[in-house]
């Protein structure tokens, strides 16, 4: 009788092993559920990004406001007569200035007194 009980417990243990530890067992199902939850979070973030990009594309197609905003922000372009003011956070290094002004024409020097101007 005791031997039969030991054999039955061993058989139940052997049957339970694949259910808990084997391929497709509960532990691997729990791991897969965690991976699926992580992937769903990633997918939701990507879906939100796609919606924002689609809205930006539609805005670029339909009007000039978005292209003007991009030109101002990314390329630093301004309209004629506008003044650009940039407020930097404390401790920030100011950007390098690139001169966009055309060089001025220097006036011709005045002749020194007492000399004759050159004739042709």
mmCIF file with all atom_site columns, C-alpha atoms in Angstrom:
data_model
loop_
_atom_site.group_PDB
_atom_site.id
_atom_site.type_symbol
_atom_site.label_atom_id
_atom_site.label_alt_id
_atom_site.label_comp_id
_atom_site.label_asym_id
_atom_site.label_entity_id
_atom_site.label_seq_id
_atom_site.pdbx_PDB_ins_code
_atom_site.Cartn_x
_atom_site.Cartn_y
_atom_site.Cartn_z
_atom_site.occupancy
_atom_site.B_iso_or_equiv
_atom_site.pdbx_formal_charge
_atom_site.auth_seq_id
_atom_site.auth_comp_id
_atom_site.auth_asym_id
_atom_site.auth_atom_id
_atom_site.pdbx_PDB_model_num
ATOM 1   C CA . UNK A 1 1   ? 0.000  0.000   0.000   1.00 0.00 ? 1   UNK A CA 1
ATOM 2   C CA . UNK A 1 2   ? 2.775  2.401   0.881   1.00 0.00 ? 2   UNK A CA 1
ATOM 3   C CA . UNK A 1 3   ? 4.601  1.587   -2.371  1.00 0.00 ? 3   UNK A CA 1
ATOM 4   C CA . UNK A 1 4   ? 1.436  2.261   -4.354  1.00 0.00 ? 4   UNK A CA 1
ATOM 5   C CA . UNK A 1 5   ? 1.067  5.681   -2.673  1.00 0.00 ? 5   UNK A CA 1
ATOM 6   C CA . UNK A 1 6   ? 4.683  6.588   -3.491  1.00 0.00 ? 6   UNK A CA 1
ATOM 7   C CA . UNK A 1 7   ? 4.237  5.517   -7.127  1.00 0.00 ? 7   UNK A CA 1
ATOM 8   C CA . UNK A 1 8   ? 1.006  7.540   -7.425  1.00 0.00 ? 8   UNK A CA 1
ATOM 9   C CA . UNK A 1 9   ? 2.634  10.687  -5.959  1.00 0.00 ? 9   UNK A CA 1
ATOM 10  C CA . UNK A 1 10  ? 5.580  10.276  -8.355  1.00 0.00 ? 10  UNK A CA 1
ATOM 11  C CA . UNK A 1 11  ? 3.211  9.896   -11.324 1.00 0.00 ? 11  UNK A CA 1
ATOM 12  C CA . UNK A 1 12  ? 1.245  12.985  -10.303 1.00 0.00 ? 12  UNK A CA 1
ATOM 13  C CA . UNK A 1 13  ? 4.549  14.869  -9.984  1.00 0.00 ? 13  UNK A CA 1
ATOM 14  C CA . UNK A 1 14  ? 5.649  13.710  -13.434 1.00 0.00 ? 14  UNK A CA 1
ATOM 15  C CA . UNK A 1 15  ? 2.330  14.776  -14.910 1.00 0.00 ? 15  UNK A CA 1
ATOM 16  C CA . UNK A 1 16  ? 2.490  18.187  -13.213 1.00 0.00 ? 16  UNK A CA 1
ATOM 17  C CA . UNK A 1 17  ? 6.048  18.966  -14.336 1.00 0.00 ? 17  UNK A CA 1
ATOM 18  C CA . UNK A 1 18  ? 5.195  19.815  -17.994 1.00 0.00 ? 18  UNK A CA 1
ATOM 19  C CA . UNK A 1 19  ? 2.195  21.834  -16.817 1.00 0.00 ? 19  UNK A CA 1
ATOM 20  C CA . UNK A 1 20  ? 4.359  24.115  -14.665 1.00 0.00 ? 20  UNK A CA 1
ATOM 21  C CA . UNK A 1 21  ? 7.893  23.949  -16.047 1.00 0.00 ? 21  UNK A CA 1
ATOM 22  C CA . UNK A 1 22  ? 7.675  22.552  -19.582 1.00 0.00 ? 22  UNK A CA 1
ATOM 23  C CA . UNK A 1 23  ? 7.341  24.288  -22.909 1.00 0.00 ? 23  UNK A CA 1
ATOM 24  C CA . UNK A 1 24  ? 3.993  26.094  -22.917 1.00 0.00 ? 24  UNK A CA 1
ATOM 25  C CA . UNK A 1 25  ? 3.682  25.706  -19.152 1.00 0.00 ? 25  UNK A CA 1
ATOM 26  C CA . UNK A 1 26  ? 2.390  28.295  -16.728 1.00 0.00 ? 26  UNK A CA 1
ATOM 27  C CA . UNK A 1 27  ? 5.755  29.949  -16.151 1.00 0.00 ? 27  UNK A CA 1
ATOM 28  C CA . UNK A 1 28  ? 6.362  30.493  -19.857 1.00 0.00 ? 28  UNK A CA 1
ATOM 29  C CA . UNK A 1 29  ? 2.770  31.758  -20.247 1.00 0.00 ? 29  UNK A CA 1
ATOM 30  C CA . UNK A 1 30  ? 3.374  34.327  -17.491 1.00 0.00 ? 30  UNK A CA 1
ATOM 31  C CA . UNK A 1 31  ? 6.608  35.422  -19.176 1.00 0.00 ? 31  UNK A CA 1
ATOM 32  C CA . UNK A 1 32  ? 4.853  35.756  -22.519 1.00 0.00 ? 32  UNK A CA 1
ATOM 33  C CA . UNK A 1 33  ? 2.063  37.816  -20.951 1.00 0.00 ? 33  UNK A CA 1
ATOM 34  C CA . UNK A 1 34  ? 4.656  40.214  -19.531 1.00 0.00 ? 34  UNK A CA 1
ATOM 35  C CA . UNK A 1 35  ? 6.343  40.496  -22.944 1.00 0.00 ? 35  UNK A CA 1
ATOM 36  C CA . UNK A 1 36  ? 2.993  41.151  -24.622 1.00 0.00 ? 36  UNK A CA 1
ATOM 37  C CA . UNK A 1 37  ? 2.182  43.893  -22.092 1.00 0.00 ? 37  UNK A CA 1
ATOM 38  C CA . UNK A 1 38  ? 5.578  45.539  -22.710 1.00 0.00 ? 38  UNK A CA 1
ATOM 39  C CA . UNK A 1 39  ? 5.114  45.374  -26.471 1.00 0.00 ? 39  UNK A CA 1
ATOM 40  C CA . UNK A 1 40  ? 1.625  46.882  -26.187 1.00 0.00 ? 40  UNK A CA 1
ATOM 41  C CA . UNK A 1 41  ? 3.100  49.852  -24.289 1.00 0.00 ? 41  UNK A CA 1
ATOM 42  C CA . UNK A 1 42  ? 5.706  50.318  -27.017 1.00 0.00 ? 42  UNK A CA 1
ATOM 43  C CA . UNK A 1 43  ? 3.041  50.052  -29.719 1.00 0.00 ? 43  UNK A CA 1
ATOM 44  C CA . UNK A 1 44  ? 0.843  52.666  -28.005 1.00 0.00 ? 44  UNK A CA 1
ATOM 45  C CA . UNK A 1 45  ? 3.755  55.105  -27.929 1.00 0.00 ? 45  UNK A CA 1
ATOM 46  C CA . UNK A 1 46  ? 4.497  54.470  -31.596 1.00 0.00 ? 46  UNK A CA 1
ATOM 47  C CA . UNK A 1 47  ? 0.816  54.872  -32.500 1.00 0.00 ? 47  UNK A CA 1
ATOM 48  C CA . UNK A 1 48  ? 0.731  58.254  -30.729 1.00 0.00 ? 48  UNK A CA 1
ATOM 49  C CA . UNK A 1 49  ? 3.850  59.308  -32.628 1.00 0.00 ? 49  UNK A CA 1
ATOM 50  C CA . UNK A 1 50  ? 2.258  58.209  -35.911 1.00 0.00 ? 50  UNK A CA 1
ATOM 51  C CA . UNK A 1 51  ? -0.868 60.245  -35.197 1.00 0.00 ? 51  UNK A CA 1
ATOM 52  C CA . UNK A 1 52  ? 1.257  63.330  -34.468 1.00 0.00 ? 52  UNK A CA 1
ATOM 53  C CA . UNK A 1 53  ? 3.275  62.825  -37.665 1.00 0.00 ? 53  UNK A CA 1
ATOM 54  C CA . UNK A 1 54  ? 0.108  62.347  -39.716 1.00 0.00 ? 54  UNK A CA 1
ATOM 55  C CA . UNK A 1 55  ? -1.309 65.592  -38.300 1.00 0.00 ? 55  UNK A CA 1
ATOM 56  C CA . UNK A 1 56  ? 1.917  67.411  -39.142 1.00 0.00 ? 56  UNK A CA 1
ATOM 57  C CA . UNK A 1 57  ? 1.906  66.035  -42.693 1.00 0.00 ? 57  UNK A CA 1
ATOM 58  C CA . UNK A 1 58  ? -1.702 67.121  -43.171 1.00 0.00 ? 58  UNK A CA 1
ATOM 59  C CA . UNK A 1 59  ? -0.874 70.573  -41.805 1.00 0.00 ? 59  UNK A CA 1
ATOM 60  C CA . UNK A 1 60  ? 2.073  70.864  -44.194 1.00 0.00 ? 60  UNK A CA 1
ATOM 61  C CA . UNK A 1 61  ? -0.137 69.863  -47.129 1.00 0.00 ? 61  UNK A CA 1
ATOM 62  C CA . UNK A 1 62  ? -3.036 72.168  -46.303 1.00 0.00 ? 62  UNK A CA 1
ATOM 63  C CA . UNK A 1 63  ? -1.461 75.476  -45.365 1.00 0.00 ? 63  UNK A CA 1
ATOM 64  C CA . UNK A 1 64  ? 1.594  77.644  -45.099 1.00 0.00 ? 64  UNK A CA 1
ATOM 65  C CA . UNK A 1 65  ? 1.540  78.046  -41.320 1.00 0.00 ? 65  UNK A CA 1
ATOM 66  C CA . UNK A 1 66  ? 3.373  74.811  -40.635 1.00 0.00 ? 66  UNK A CA 1
ATOM 67  C CA . UNK A 1 67  ? 6.034  75.385  -43.274 1.00 0.00 ? 67  UNK A CA 1
ATOM 68  C CA . UNK A 1 68  ? 6.525  78.928  -41.995 1.00 0.00 ? 68  UNK A CA 1
ATOM 69  C CA . UNK A 1 69  ? 6.862  77.627  -38.440 1.00 0.00 ? 69  UNK A CA 1
ATOM 70  C CA . UNK A 1 70  ? 9.447  75.056  -39.515 1.00 0.00 ? 70  UNK A CA 1
ATOM 71  C CA . UNK A 1 71  ? 11.389 77.669  -41.467 1.00 0.00 ? 71  UNK A CA 1
ATOM 72  C CA . UNK A 1 72  ? 11.488 79.907  -38.423 1.00 0.00 ? 72  UNK A CA 1
ATOM 73  C CA . UNK A 1 73  ? 12.364 77.202  -35.910 1.00 0.00 ? 73  UNK A CA 1
ATOM 74  C CA . UNK A 1 74  ? 14.746 74.968  -37.829 1.00 0.00 ? 74  UNK A CA 1
ATOM 75  C CA . UNK A 1 75  ? 16.278 77.312  -40.383 1.00 0.00 ? 75  UNK A CA 1
ATOM 76  C CA . UNK A 1 76  ? 16.177 80.574  -38.441 1.00 0.00 ? 76  UNK A CA 1
ATOM 77  C CA . UNK A 1 77  ? 14.317 82.453  -41.180 1.00 0.00 ? 77  UNK A CA 1
ATOM 78  C CA . UNK A 1 78  ? 12.424 85.670  -40.510 1.00 0.00 ? 78  UNK A CA 1
ATOM 79  C CA . UNK A 1 79  ? 10.059 87.919  -42.410 1.00 0.00 ? 79  UNK A CA 1
ATOM 80  C CA . UNK A 1 80  ? 11.185 91.273  -43.736 1.00 0.00 ? 80  UNK A CA 1
ATOM 81  C CA . UNK A 1 81  ? 11.146 93.845  -40.942 1.00 0.00 ? 81  UNK A CA 1
ATOM 82  C CA . UNK A 1 82  ? 10.851 91.346  -38.070 1.00 0.00 ? 82  UNK A CA 1
ATOM 83  C CA . UNK A 1 83  ? 13.116 91.496  -35.057 1.00 0.00 ? 83  UNK A CA 1
ATOM 84  C CA . UNK A 1 84  ? 14.384 88.243  -33.547 1.00 0.00 ? 84  UNK A CA 1
ATOM 85  C CA . UNK A 1 85  ? 14.655 88.114  -29.761 1.00 0.00 ? 85  UNK A CA 1
ATOM 86  C CA . UNK A 1 86  ? 16.057 85.052  -28.039 1.00 0.00 ? 86  UNK A CA 1
ATOM 87  C CA . UNK A 1 87  ? 15.956 84.664  -24.273 1.00 0.00 ? 87  UNK A CA 1
ATOM 88  C CA . UNK A 1 88  ? 18.591 82.258  -23.022 1.00 0.00 ? 88  UNK A CA 1
ATOM 89  C CA . UNK A 1 89  ? 18.369 80.350  -19.749 1.00 0.00 ? 89  UNK A CA 1
ATOM 90  C CA . UNK A 1 90  ? 20.760 81.443  -17.036 1.00 0.00 ? 90  UNK A CA 1
ATOM 91  C CA . UNK A 1 91  ? 24.227 80.039  -17.494 1.00 0.00 ? 91  UNK A CA 1
ATOM 92  C CA . UNK A 1 92  ? 23.691 79.137  -21.156 1.00 0.00 ? 92  UNK A CA 1
ATOM 93  C CA . UNK A 1 93  ? 26.398 79.956  -23.660 1.00 0.00 ? 93  UNK A CA 1
ATOM 94  C CA . UNK A 1 94  ? 25.228 82.498  -26.253 1.00 0.00 ? 94  UNK A CA 1
ATOM 95  C CA . UNK A 1 95  ? 25.268 81.239  -29.841 1.00 0.00 ? 95  UNK A CA 1
ATOM 96  C CA . UNK A 1 96  ? 27.928 82.372  -32.278 1.00 0.00 ? 96  UNK A CA 1
ATOM 97  C CA . UNK A 1 97  ? 26.887 85.315  -34.414 1.00 0.00 ? 97  UNK A CA 1
ATOM 98  C CA . UNK A 1 98  ? 27.044 84.963  -38.162 1.00 0.00 ? 98  UNK A CA 1
ATOM 99  C CA . UNK A 1 99  ? 27.029 88.289  -39.932 1.00 0.00 ? 99  UNK A CA 1
ATOM 100 C CA . UNK A 1 100 ? 24.506 88.427  -42.761 1.00 0.00 ? 100 UNK A CA 1
ATOM 101 C CA . UNK A 1 101 ? 25.147 92.085  -43.524 1.00 0.00 ? 101 UNK A CA 1
ATOM 102 C CA . UNK A 1 102 ? 26.757 93.023  -46.810 1.00 0.00 ? 102 UNK A CA 1
ATOM 103 C CA . UNK A 1 103 ? 30.158 94.671  -46.486 1.00 0.00 ? 103 UNK A CA 1
ATOM 104 C CA . UNK A 1 104 ? 29.992 98.427  -46.685 1.00 0.00 ? 104 UNK A CA 1
ATOM 105 C CA . UNK A 1 105 ? 31.913 100.359 -49.315 1.00 0.00 ? 105 UNK A CA 1
ATOM 106 C CA . UNK A 1 106 ? 34.744 102.310 -47.755 1.00 0.00 ? 106 UNK A CA 1
ATOM 107 C CA . UNK A 1 107 ? 34.931 105.975 -48.756 1.00 0.00 ? 107 UNK A CA 1
ATOM 108 C CA . UNK A 1 108 ? 37.896 107.002 -50.804 1.00 0.00 ? 108 UNK A CA 1
ATOM 109 C CA . UNK A 1 109 ? 40.580 108.720 -48.728 1.00 0.00 ? 109 UNK A CA 1
ATOM 110 C CA . UNK A 1 110 ? 40.850 112.491 -49.005 1.00 0.00 ? 110 UNK A CA 1
ATOM 111 C CA . UNK A 1 111 ? 44.027 113.725 -50.586 1.00 0.00 ? 111 UNK A CA 1
ATOM 112 C CA . UNK A 1 112 ? 46.613 115.116 -48.259 1.00 0.00 ? 112 UNK A CA 1
ATOM 113 C CA . UNK A 1 113 ? 46.755 118.927 -48.304 1.00 0.00 ? 113 UNK A CA 1
ATOM 114 C CA . UNK A 1 114 ? 49.386 120.451 -50.450 1.00 0.00 ? 114 UNK A CA 1
ATOM 115 C CA . UNK A 1 115 ? 49.436 117.692 -53.067 1.00 0.00 ? 115 UNK A CA 1
ATOM 116 C CA . UNK A 1 116 ? 47.945 117.713 -56.477 1.00 0.00 ? 116 UNK A CA 1
ATOM 117 C CA . UNK A 1 117 ? 45.248 115.214 -57.369 1.00 0.00 ? 117 UNK A CA 1
ATOM 118 C CA . UNK A 1 118 ? 46.269 112.718 -60.000 1.00 0.00 ? 118 UNK A CA 1
ATOM 119 C CA . UNK A 1 119 ? 45.202 113.604 -63.541 1.00 0.00 ? 119 UNK A CA 1
ATOM 120 C CA . UNK A 1 120 ? 44.518 111.339 -66.413 1.00 0.00 ? 120 UNK A CA 1
#
